[in-house]
Coordinates of C-alpha atoms in Angstrom, one line a residue:
M1071 CA 154.3 125.1 -92.5
Q1072 CA 151.2 127.3 -92.7
K1073 CA 150.7 130.2 -90.3
A1074 CA 147.9 128.4 -88.5
E1075 CA 150.1 125.4 -87.8
Q1076 CA 152.9 127.6 -86.6
E1077 CA 150.6 129.4 -84.2
F1078 CA 149.1 126.2 -83.0
L1079 CA 152.5 124.7 -82.2
K1080 CA 153.7 127.9 -80.5
D1081 CA 150.6 127.9 -78.3
L1082 CA 150.9 124.2 -77.5
D1083 CA 154.6 124.6 -76.7
K1084 CA 154.0 127.3 -74.1
K1085 CA 151.0 125.6 -72.5
L1086 CA 152.8 122.3 -72.1
W1087 CA 156.1 123.8 -70.9
S1088 CA 154.3 126.1 -68.4
A1089 CA 152.3 123.3 -67.0
A1090 CA 155.2 120.8 -66.9
D1091 CA 157.5 123.4 -65.2
K1092 CA 155.0 124.0 -62.5
L1093 CA 155.1 120.3 -61.6
R1094 CA 158.9 120.4 -61.2
N1095 CA 158.9 121.6 -57.5
N1096 CA 162.5 121.3 -56.2
L1097 CA 163.6 118.6 -58.6
D1098 CA 166.8 119.7 -60.5
A1099 CA 166.2 120.6 -64.1
A1100 CA 168.9 118.1 -65.3
V1101 CA 167.0 115.3 -63.7
Y1102 CA 163.5 116.5 -64.5
K1103 CA 164.5 116.8 -68.2
H1104 CA 164.8 113.0 -68.5
V1105 CA 161.5 112.5 -66.7
V1106 CA 159.6 114.7 -69.1
L1107 CA 161.4 113.8 -72.3
G1108 CA 161.1 110.1 -71.5
L1109 CA 157.3 110.5 -71.1
I1110 CA 157.0 112.5 -74.4
F1111 CA 158.9 109.6 -76.1
L1112 CA 156.5 107.0 -74.6
K1113 CA 153.6 109.1 -75.8
Y1114 CA 155.1 109.3 -79.2
V1115 CA 155.7 105.6 -79.7
S1116 CA 152.2 104.8 -78.4
D1117 CA 150.5 107.3 -80.6
A1118 CA 152.4 106.0 -83.7
F1119 CA 151.4 102.5 -82.7
D1120 CA 147.7 103.5 -82.3
E1121 CA 147.8 105.4 -85.6
R1122 CA 149.0 102.2 -87.4
R1123 CA 146.5 100.1 -85.4
D1124 CA 143.6 102.3 -86.6
E1125 CA 144.9 102.1 -90.2
L1126 CA 145.0 98.3 -89.9
R1127 CA 141.5 98.1 -88.5
E1128 CA 140.2 100.0 -91.6
H1129 CA 142.2 97.7 -93.9
F1130 CA 140.8 94.5 -92.3
R1131 CA 137.3 95.8 -93.0
N1132 CA 138.0 97.0 -96.6
E1133 CA 137.0 94.5 -99.3
D1134 CA 139.4 96.2 -101.7
H1135 CA 142.5 95.9 -99.5
D1136 CA 144.9 93.0 -99.4
F1137 CA 144.5 92.7 -95.6
Y1138 CA 140.7 92.4 -95.8
I1139 CA 139.2 89.8 -93.4
P1140 CA 135.8 88.6 -94.5
Q1141 CA 133.2 88.1 -91.8
D1142 CA 131.6 85.1 -93.6
D1143 CA 129.2 83.3 -91.1
M1144 CA 130.9 84.7 -88.0
S1145 CA 128.8 86.6 -85.5
D1146 CA 129.6 90.3 -85.0
E1147 CA 131.2 89.4 -81.6
E1148 CA 133.4 86.7 -83.2
Y1149 CA 134.4 89.0 -86.0
E1150 CA 135.4 91.8 -83.7
A1151 CA 137.4 89.3 -81.6
L1152 CA 139.2 88.0 -84.7
I1153 CA 140.1 91.6 -85.8
E1154 CA 141.4 92.4 -82.3
E1155 CA 143.5 89.3 -82.4
E1156 CA 144.9 90.2 -85.8
L1157 CA 145.7 93.7 -84.5
E1158 CA 148.2 92.1 -82.1
V1159 CA 150.3 90.6 -84.9
R1160 CA 153.7 92.3 -84.5
D1161 CA 154.8 92.1 -88.2
Y1162 CA 152.1 94.5 -89.4
Y1163 CA 153.8 97.3 -87.4
I1164 CA 157.5 96.4 -88.0
A1165 CA 156.9 96.3 -91.7
K1166 CA 156.0 100.0 -91.6
N1167 CA 158.9 100.9 -89.3
V1168 CA 156.5 101.4 -86.4
F1169 CA 157.8 100.4 -83.0
W1170 CA 155.9 97.4 -81.5
V1171 CA 154.4 98.6 -78.2
P1172 CA 153.4 95.8 -75.9
P1173 CA 150.1 96.3 -73.9
L1174 CA 151.8 97.2 -70.7
A1175 CA 153.6 100.2 -72.4
R1176 CA 150.7 101.6 -74.3
W1177 CA 149.8 105.1 -73.2
E1178 CA 146.2 104.1 -72.4
T1179 CA 147.6 101.7 -69.8
L1180 CA 149.6 104.6 -68.1
K1181 CA 146.6 107.0 -68.4
Q1182 CA 144.1 104.7 -66.8
N1183 CA 146.3 103.1 -64.1
N1184 CA 148.7 105.8 -62.8
K1185 CA 146.7 106.4 -59.6
L1186 CA 146.3 102.8 -58.5
S1187 CA 147.5 101.6 -55.1
N1188 CA 150.4 99.2 -54.3
G1189 CA 149.3 95.6 -55.0
D1190 CA 146.4 96.5 -57.4
I1191 CA 146.2 94.3 -60.5
I1192 CA 146.2 95.7 -64.1
E1193 CA 144.4 93.3 -66.5
L1194 CA 146.2 93.1 -69.8
P1195 CA 145.1 91.4 -73.1
E1196 CA 145.3 87.6 -73.4
G1197 CA 144.9 87.1 -69.7
E1198 CA 148.1 88.8 -68.7
K1199 CA 148.2 90.5 -65.3
Y1200 CA 150.5 93.1 -63.9
E1201 CA 150.9 93.9 -60.2
F1202 CA 151.0 97.6 -59.7
K1203 CA 153.6 99.0 -57.1
N1204 CA 153.8 102.7 -58.0
V1205 CA 153.6 104.8 -61.1
A1206 CA 157.4 105.2 -61.4
R1207 CA 157.9 101.5 -61.4
L1208 CA 155.1 101.2 -64.0
I1209 CA 157.0 103.6 -66.3
D1210 CA 160.3 101.7 -65.8
D1211 CA 158.6 98.4 -66.7
A1212 CA 156.9 100.0 -69.7
N1213 CA 160.2 101.2 -71.0
G1214 CA 161.8 97.8 -70.4
A1215 CA 159.0 96.1 -72.3
I1216 CA 159.5 98.4 -75.3
E1217 CA 163.3 97.9 -75.3
K1218 CA 162.8 94.1 -75.2
E1219 CA 160.5 94.1 -78.2
N1220 CA 162.5 96.7 -80.2
P1221 CA 166.3 95.9 -80.4
K1222 CA 167.0 99.3 -82.0
L1223 CA 166.0 101.0 -78.7
K1224 CA 168.1 98.7 -76.4
N1225 CA 169.8 100.7 -73.6
I1226 CA 168.3 103.9 -74.9
L1227 CA 165.1 104.4 -72.8
D1228 CA 165.2 105.6 -69.2
R1229 CA 164.4 102.9 -66.7
T1230 CA 165.4 104.8 -63.6
Y1231 CA 162.1 106.7 -62.8
S1232 CA 161.9 104.7 -59.5
Q1233 CA 165.3 106.3 -58.5
K1234 CA 164.4 109.9 -59.2
Q1235 CA 162.2 110.4 -56.1
L1236 CA 159.5 112.4 -57.9
P1237 CA 156.3 112.3 -55.9
P1238 CA 153.8 109.8 -57.5
E1239 CA 151.1 112.4 -57.8
K1240 CA 153.4 114.7 -59.8
L1241 CA 154.2 111.8 -62.2
G1242 CA 150.5 111.1 -62.5
E1243 CA 149.8 114.8 -63.3
L1244 CA 152.5 114.8 -66.0
I1245 CA 150.8 111.7 -67.6
D1246 CA 147.5 113.5 -67.4
L1247 CA 149.0 116.6 -68.9
F1248 CA 150.3 114.8 -72.0
S1249 CA 147.1 112.7 -72.2
D1250 CA 145.0 115.9 -72.3
A1251 CA 147.2 117.7 -74.8
N1252 CA 145.6 118.0 -78.2
F1253 CA 148.2 116.1 -80.3
N1254 CA 145.6 115.1 -82.8
A1255 CA 144.2 118.5 -83.6
K1256 CA 142.6 118.9 -87.0
E1257 CA 142.0 122.6 -86.8
Y1258 CA 143.1 125.7 -84.8
K1259 CA 140.9 128.7 -84.4
G1260 CA 138.7 127.6 -87.2
K1261 CA 141.6 126.9 -89.6
P1262 CA 142.5 123.4 -90.8
L1263 CA 145.8 121.7 -89.7
S1264 CA 147.7 119.2 -91.8
I1265 CA 150.2 118.0 -89.2
N1266 CA 149.8 114.6 -87.5
S1267 CA 150.3 113.5 -83.9
K1268 CA 153.8 112.2 -84.5
D1269 CA 155.0 115.5 -86.1
I1270 CA 153.5 117.5 -83.2
L1271 CA 155.2 115.3 -80.6
G1272 CA 158.5 115.6 -82.5
H1273 CA 158.2 119.4 -82.4
V1274 CA 157.3 119.4 -78.7
Y1275 CA 160.3 117.1 -77.9
E1276 CA 162.7 119.6 -79.6
Y1277 CA 161.1 122.6 -78.0
F1278 CA 161.4 121.0 -74.5
L1279 CA 165.1 120.2 -75.2
G1280 CA 165.7 124.0 -75.8
E1281 CA 163.8 125.0 -72.8
F1282 CA 165.6 122.6 -70.6
A1283 CA 168.9 123.9 -71.9
L1284 CA 167.8 127.4 -70.8
A1285 CA 166.6 126.1 -67.4
E1286 CA 169.9 124.3 -66.8
G1287 CA 172.0 127.3 -67.9
K1288 CA 175.6 126.6 -68.8
K1289 CA 175.5 122.9 -68.2
G1290 CA 172.3 122.4 -70.3
G1291 CA 173.8 124.4 -73.2
Q1292 CA 176.6 121.8 -73.6
Y1293 CA 174.2 119.4 -75.4
Y1294 CA 172.0 121.9 -77.2
T1295 CA 172.9 124.2 -80.1
P1296 CA 170.3 127.0 -80.7
K1297 CA 168.0 126.0 -83.5
S1298 CA 168.6 129.1 -85.6
I1299 CA 172.4 128.5 -85.6
V1300 CA 171.8 124.8 -86.6
K1301 CA 169.4 125.9 -89.3
L1302 CA 171.9 128.5 -90.7
M1303 CA 174.7 125.8 -90.9
V1304 CA 172.4 123.3 -92.5
Q1305 CA 171.0 125.8 -95.0
M1306 CA 174.5 126.8 -96.0
L1307 CA 175.9 123.2 -96.2
K1308 CA 172.8 121.7 -97.8
P1309 CA 173.1 118.0 -96.8
F1310 CA 170.5 116.6 -99.2
E1311 CA 171.8 113.1 -99.9
G1312 CA 174.5 110.7 -98.7
R1313 CA 176.1 110.1 -95.3
V1314 CA 175.8 112.8 -92.6
Y1315 CA 178.1 112.8 -89.5
D1316 CA 178.3 114.7 -86.3
P1317 CA 181.1 113.7 -83.9
A1318 CA 179.8 115.9 -81.1
M1319 CA 176.1 115.4 -81.7
G1320 CA 174.6 116.4 -78.4
S1321 CA 170.8 115.8 -78.7
G1322 CA 171.0 115.5 -82.5
G1323 CA 169.8 118.9 -83.6
F1324 CA 171.8 118.9 -86.9
F1325 CA 170.2 115.7 -88.0
V1326 CA 166.7 117.0 -87.2
Q1327 CA 167.4 120.2 -89.3
S1328 CA 168.8 118.1 -92.1
E1329 CA 165.5 116.2 -92.2
E1330 CA 163.6 119.5 -92.4
F1331 CA 165.9 120.8 -95.1
I1332 CA 165.4 117.7 -97.2
E1333 CA 161.7 117.9 -96.9
E1334 CA 161.8 121.6 -97.8
Y1335 CA 163.5 120.6 -101.1
G1336 CA 160.9 118.0 -101.8
G1337 CA 163.1 115.0 -101.0
K1338 CA 162.7 112.2 -98.5
I1339 CA 164.6 111.6 -95.3
G1340 CA 165.7 108.2 -96.6
Q1341 CA 168.1 110.1 -98.9
I1342 CA 170.6 110.5 -96.0
S1343 CA 172.1 108.1 -93.5
V1344 CA 172.9 109.5 -90.1
Y1345 CA 176.1 108.8 -88.1
G1346 CA 176.8 110.4 -84.7
Q1347 CA 178.9 110.1 -81.6
E1348 CA 178.5 111.5 -78.1
S1349 CA 180.4 110.9 -74.9
N1350 CA 177.7 111.7 -72.4
P1351 CA 175.5 108.6 -71.8
T1352 CA 172.2 110.5 -71.0
T1353 CA 172.6 112.9 -73.9
W1354 CA 173.4 109.9 -76.2
R1355 CA 170.1 108.5 -75.3
L1356 CA 168.3 111.8 -75.8
A1357 CA 169.7 111.9 -79.3
A1358 CA 168.6 108.4 -80.1
M1359 CA 165.0 109.1 -78.9
N1360 CA 165.1 112.3 -81.0
M1361 CA 165.9 110.3 -84.1
A1362 CA 163.4 107.5 -83.3
I1363 CA 160.6 110.1 -82.9
R1364 CA 161.2 111.3 -86.4
G1365 CA 161.7 107.9 -88.0
I1366 CA 165.4 108.7 -88.9
D1367 CA 167.5 105.6 -89.2
F1368 CA 170.7 106.2 -87.2
D1369 CA 174.1 104.7 -86.2
F1370 CA 175.4 106.3 -83.0
G1371 CA 178.0 103.6 -82.4
K1372 CA 177.8 100.8 -79.9
Q1373 CA 178.1 103.0 -76.9
P1374 CA 178.6 106.6 -75.7
A1375 CA 182.3 107.4 -76.3
D1376 CA 185.0 110.0 -76.7
S1377 CA 185.4 110.8 -80.4
F1378 CA 189.2 111.3 -80.1
T1379 CA 190.2 108.2 -78.1
N1380 CA 187.4 105.8 -79.0
D1381 CA 186.2 106.6 -82.5
Q1382 CA 182.9 104.7 -83.0
H1383 CA 183.1 105.1 -86.8
P1384 CA 186.8 104.7 -87.8
D1385 CA 186.1 103.8 -91.4
L1386 CA 183.4 106.3 -92.1
R1387 CA 183.9 108.8 -94.9
A1388 CA 180.9 111.1 -94.8
D1389 CA 179.5 113.4 -97.5
Y1390 CA 178.6 116.0 -94.9
V1391 CA 180.0 116.6 -91.5
M1392 CA 178.5 119.2 -89.0
A1393 CA 179.3 119.8 -85.4
N1394 CA 179.3 122.2 -82.5
P1395 CA 181.9 120.8 -80.1
P1396 CA 182.7 122.5 -76.8
F1397 CA 185.0 125.5 -77.4
N1398 CA 188.6 125.6 -76.4
V1399 CA 188.6 122.2 -74.5
K1400 CA 191.9 121.9 -72.5
D1401 CA 191.8 118.4 -71.1
W1402 CA 191.2 116.4 -74.3
W1403 CA 194.8 115.1 -75.0
N1404 CA 195.9 111.5 -74.6
E1405 CA 199.4 110.2 -75.2
K1406 CA 198.1 107.6 -77.7
L1407 CA 197.0 110.4 -80.0
A1408 CA 200.6 111.6 -80.6
D1409 CA 201.0 110.1 -84.0
D1410 CA 197.4 109.8 -85.0
P1411 CA 196.8 109.8 -88.8
R1412 CA 194.0 112.4 -88.3
W1413 CA 196.6 115.1 -87.7
E1414 CA 197.5 115.4 -91.4
Y1415 CA 197.9 119.2 -91.2
G1416 CA 199.7 119.5 -87.9
T1417 CA 199.4 118.0 -84.4
P1418 CA 196.9 120.1 -82.4
P1419 CA 198.1 121.7 -79.2
E1420 CA 197.5 119.6 -76.1
G1421 CA 195.8 122.6 -74.4
N1422 CA 193.2 123.3 -77.0
A1423 CA 191.0 120.8 -79.0
N1424 CA 189.7 123.3 -81.6
F1425 CA 192.0 122.1 -84.4
A1426 CA 191.7 118.5 -83.2
W1427 CA 187.9 118.6 -83.9
L1428 CA 188.5 120.3 -87.2
Q1429 CA 191.0 117.6 -88.4
H1430 CA 188.9 114.8 -87.0
M1431 CA 186.0 116.0 -89.1
L1432 CA 188.3 116.4 -92.2
Y1433 CA 189.6 112.9 -91.7
H1434 CA 186.0 111.5 -91.9
L1435 CA 185.1 113.5 -95.0
S1436 CA 184.7 111.8 -98.4
P1437 CA 186.7 113.0 -101.4
N1438 CA 183.8 115.3 -102.5
G1439 CA 182.5 116.0 -99.0
S1440 CA 182.0 119.3 -97.1
L1441 CA 181.9 120.2 -93.4
A1442 CA 180.6 123.0 -91.2
L1443 CA 182.1 123.5 -87.7
L1444 CA 181.3 126.0 -85.0
L1445 CA 184.5 127.2 -83.2
A1446 CA 185.6 130.0 -81.0
N1447 CA 186.8 133.2 -82.8
G1448 CA 190.3 132.6 -81.6
S1449 CA 190.6 129.7 -84.1
M1450 CA 190.7 132.3 -87.0
S1451 CA 193.8 134.1 -85.8
S1452 CA 195.6 132.3 -83.1
Q1453 CA 199.4 131.7 -83.7
T1454 CA 200.1 129.9 -80.5
S1455 CA 201.2 126.2 -80.1
G1456 CA 201.3 125.6 -83.9
E1457 CA 197.7 126.6 -84.5
G1458 CA 198.8 129.3 -87.1
E1459 CA 200.8 126.6 -88.9
I1460 CA 197.8 124.2 -89.1
R1461 CA 195.6 127.0 -90.4
K1462 CA 198.3 127.9 -93.0
N1463 CA 198.5 124.2 -94.1
L1464 CA 194.7 124.0 -94.5
L1465 CA 194.6 127.1 -96.7
E1466 CA 197.6 126.0 -98.8
A1467 CA 195.7 122.7 -99.4
D1468 CA 192.8 124.8 -100.6
L1469 CA 190.4 123.2 -98.1
V1470 CA 188.8 126.3 -96.6
E1471 CA 185.8 127.5 -98.5
C1472 CA 183.9 130.0 -96.3
M1473 CA 184.3 131.8 -92.9
V1474 CA 181.4 133.3 -91.1
A1475 CA 181.8 135.7 -88.1
L1476 CA 178.7 135.4 -85.8
P1477 CA 177.2 138.0 -83.5
G1478 CA 177.6 137.6 -79.7
Q1479 CA 175.1 136.3 -77.2
L1480 CA 173.9 133.4 -79.3
F1481 CA 174.5 130.6 -76.8
T1482 CA 173.1 129.7 -73.4
N1483 CA 176.4 128.1 -72.2
T1484 CA 179.1 130.6 -73.2
Q1485 CA 179.6 134.2 -74.1
I1486 CA 182.7 133.4 -76.2
P1487 CA 182.4 134.9 -79.7
A1488 CA 182.0 132.2 -82.3
C1489 CA 182.5 131.6 -86.0
I1490 CA 181.6 129.0 -88.5
W1491 CA 184.3 127.2 -90.6
F1492 CA 183.2 125.7 -93.9
L1493 CA 185.7 123.3 -95.5
T1494 CA 185.4 121.2 -98.6
K1495 CA 187.6 118.5 -100.2
N1496 CA 186.8 119.6 -103.7
K1497 CA 186.5 123.2 -104.8
T1498 CA 186.4 122.4 -108.5
N1499 CA 183.1 122.4 -110.4
G1500 CA 180.8 119.4 -110.6
T1501 CA 179.9 119.0 -106.9
K1502 CA 176.2 118.1 -106.7
T1503 CA 173.6 120.5 -105.3
P1504 CA 169.9 119.9 -104.4
D1505 CA 168.7 121.7 -107.6
G1506 CA 171.0 119.5 -109.8
K1507 CA 172.9 122.4 -111.3
G1508 CA 176.2 121.8 -109.4
K1509 CA 178.7 124.3 -108.0
G1510 CA 181.3 126.3 -110.0
D1511 CA 185.1 126.3 -109.6
R1512 CA 186.1 128.1 -106.4
S1513 CA 189.8 127.0 -106.4
G1514 CA 192.1 129.4 -104.7
K1515 CA 189.3 131.4 -103.2
V1516 CA 187.7 131.8 -99.8
L1517 CA 184.4 133.6 -99.1
F1518 CA 184.3 135.8 -96.0
I1519 CA 181.0 136.8 -94.4
D1520 CA 180.7 139.2 -91.5
A1521 CA 177.3 138.5 -89.8
R1522 CA 178.1 140.2 -86.5
E1523 CA 175.5 142.8 -87.0
K1524 CA 172.8 140.3 -87.8
G1525 CA 170.2 139.0 -85.4
Y1526 CA 167.9 140.5 -82.8
M1527 CA 167.7 140.2 -79.0
K1528 CA 164.9 137.6 -78.3
D1529 CA 165.2 138.4 -74.6
R1530 CA 167.6 140.3 -72.3
V1531 CA 170.2 137.6 -72.6
L1532 CA 170.0 135.8 -75.9
R1533 CA 170.3 136.9 -79.5
D1534 CA 168.6 135.0 -82.3
F1535 CA 168.5 135.1 -86.1
K1536 CA 165.5 136.0 -88.1
P1537 CA 164.4 133.5 -90.8
E1538 CA 165.1 136.0 -93.6
E1539 CA 168.6 136.6 -92.3
I1540 CA 169.3 132.9 -92.3
K1541 CA 168.1 132.8 -95.9
D1542 CA 170.2 135.8 -97.0
I1543 CA 173.4 134.4 -95.5
A1544 CA 172.8 131.0 -97.0
E1545 CA 172.0 132.5 -100.4
T1546 CA 175.2 134.5 -100.3
L1547 CA 177.3 131.4 -100.0
T1548 CA 175.2 129.5 -102.6
N1549 CA 175.4 132.3 -105.2
W1550 CA 179.2 132.5 -104.7
Q1551 CA 179.6 128.8 -105.0
K1552 CA 177.7 128.8 -108.3
G1553 CA 179.6 131.8 -109.7
S1554 CA 176.1 133.4 -110.0
E1555 CA 175.6 137.0 -111.2
D1556 CA 173.6 137.4 -108.0
Y1557 CA 176.8 137.4 -106.0
E1558 CA 178.8 140.5 -105.4
D1559 CA 181.2 141.7 -102.7
I1560 CA 179.4 143.9 -100.3
P1561 CA 181.7 146.2 -98.1
G1562 CA 181.2 145.4 -94.5
Y1563 CA 179.4 142.1 -95.2
C1564 CA 181.0 139.7 -97.7
K1565 CA 184.2 139.4 -99.7
S1566 CA 185.6 136.7 -102.1
A1567 CA 189.3 136.7 -101.3
T1568 CA 192.1 135.0 -103.1
L1569 CA 194.7 132.9 -101.4
D1570 CA 197.3 135.6 -102.2
E1571 CA 195.3 138.1 -100.2
I1572 CA 195.1 135.7 -97.3
R1573 CA 198.8 135.1 -97.4
K1574 CA 199.4 138.9 -97.1
N1575 CA 197.3 138.8 -93.9
D1576 CA 199.5 136.0 -92.5
Y1577 CA 196.7 133.4 -93.0
V1578 CA 194.4 135.1 -90.5
L1579 CA 190.8 134.3 -91.4
T1580 CA 188.9 136.9 -89.5
P1581 CA 186.2 138.2 -91.9
G1582 CA 186.5 141.8 -90.7
R1583 CA 190.0 142.0 -92.2
Y1584 CA 188.6 141.3 -95.7
V1585 CA 185.1 142.7 -95.9
G1586 CA 186.2 146.2 -94.8
A1587 CA 183.8 148.8 -93.5
P1588 CA 180.3 149.2 -94.9
E1589 CA 179.7 152.0 -97.4
T1590 CA 178.1 155.1 -95.9
E1591 CA 175.8 157.4 -97.7
D1592 CA 177.3 160.6 -99.0
D1593 CA 175.5 163.5 -97.2
G1594 CA 177.3 166.2 -99.3
I1595 CA 179.3 167.6 -96.3
P1596 CA 183.1 167.8 -97.0
F1597 CA 185.2 165.6 -94.8
S1598 CA 187.3 168.5 -93.5
E1599 CA 184.2 170.3 -92.4
K1600 CA 183.0 167.2 -90.5
I1601 CA 186.3 166.9 -88.7
E1602 CA 186.2 170.5 -87.7
K1603 CA 182.7 170.2 -86.2
L1604 CA 183.6 167.0 -84.4
T1605 CA 186.8 168.5 -83.0
A1606 CA 184.9 171.6 -81.7
R1607 CA 182.3 169.3 -80.1
L1608 CA 185.0 167.2 -78.5
K1609 CA 186.7 170.4 -77.1
T1610 CA 183.4 171.5 -75.5
Q1611 CA 182.8 168.1 -74.0
F1612 CA 186.4 168.1 -72.5
E1613 CA 185.7 171.6 -71.0
E1614 CA 182.4 170.4 -69.5
S1615 CA 184.1 167.3 -68.1
E1616 CA 186.8 169.4 -66.4
A1617 CA 184.2 171.7 -64.9
L1618 CA 182.2 168.8 -63.5
E1619 CA 185.4 167.2 -62.0
T1620 CA 186.2 170.5 -60.2
R1621 CA 182.6 170.7 -58.7
I1622 CA 182.9 167.1 -57.5
K1623 CA 186.2 167.8 -55.8
E1624 CA 184.8 170.9 -54.1
N1625 CA 181.7 169.0 -52.8
L1626 CA 183.9 166.2 -51.4
A1627 CA 186.2 168.7 -49.7
G1628 CA 183.1 170.2 -48.1
L1629 CA 182.4 166.8 -46.6
G1630 CA 186.0 166.5 -45.3
Y1631 CA 187.2 164.2 -48.1
E1632 CA 190.0 164.8 -50.7
L1633 CA 190.8 163.0 -54.0

């Protein structure tokens, strides 16, 4: 994306969020989220429909196009009426994977009629009429009409606007806000833009997801993984073709980044098929809308469901699996899981789901597949309740490929330090890569990366990665996988360790144990001299501390207090 486009999107994001947030009043962010994101989705499907409609209008008038409609001896009025009639043929839209939007649900209908009074009549094409009650009911009925015409969206759109008790004028102002936003901008500050309305709306949808996660705090963070972490995992895993699966998908961030990764490498989103699962019904719908906005074909199962007790994809063997499940979940266990075939490397403890998630993902991995999983740091070293034995079994099976220690303060919902596990079913050479060159043989080796010093504080609370840091970490893994001369162990940052080295560390996978301390520049001062100076300084500081303590005691005694 060009700099002008990045600046345009950043400016648009801030303007829209600021304006939308002002309209929130006392409505809870968790409720308001669905109000706003539902409207963005409605705007998206309507814009995509209008874009196809304008394209068809041009085709109908173009003598060189297959869809050309000759005017012959018709009057201009008759010809225009014929074209308008032809524009209402549903198949023209479905053939291009564009959702068919019935007249009631078109954005223009909402824009022109959101301030009507109860009982007013909205005139629709072909003599249809709609009796207006209030704007919330209009949105509910619009969503219902879209679902009816597009089976892929059944039970996905929000039809509860009437129950949210948002003042009608506020809903109307939100519709006006998204109506006035420049989603069709062709230039920004005199520079040309090459992004269309659909791409802009997709970006805005993702931005709002992140902002709502911040607004909701811990609760909101449960369904949203910070974009930079998702991007890092995707850039390292490189899901460029085949089946991609996320058993704890939240709002679908990994799938969105996979799409962007594929486009970055010159591929097409059709090269992957997307499978996901999510237990929260409202988040499940958010993810489905997120995919629909981007034209990604998806299978999220028949319903929202728990991945452990109601696996929606029991026969799936994916080429890539990525997830950020909730850390250290205690209440996940069910008695029917006792002899589950997924626990090939050991039954996970009933009080912690970390290794249940990991083995669930391994179970769904194809023979040449790879996975990336965010877990709490404790998973790298814990010996309790059999976790150490599971980790040992995974290593002895040569499944662990790379471990990354992350810096703190990356998440909105937890301060628990996190790490990324990368596992693969096949470490021998021949595994495909986007550049077609394949990977080298990594049998019996594990790459450790200590990224705890990476990132910057984007505000007083949250840390983020810089794009160049994401690139550097991803390239470190890629170069190691290929056996490239560009890879080398760097003290304090990365180390390629053998299984024998890991055995000597009792199968603990904390990168700090292997990468060691960073090299320091030799300043020419002998070590003994440095120690002598430091000792003298420390002695002085102890003496000053003792004198200060004496003065404090004397002052307190003068006030009638004693320590």
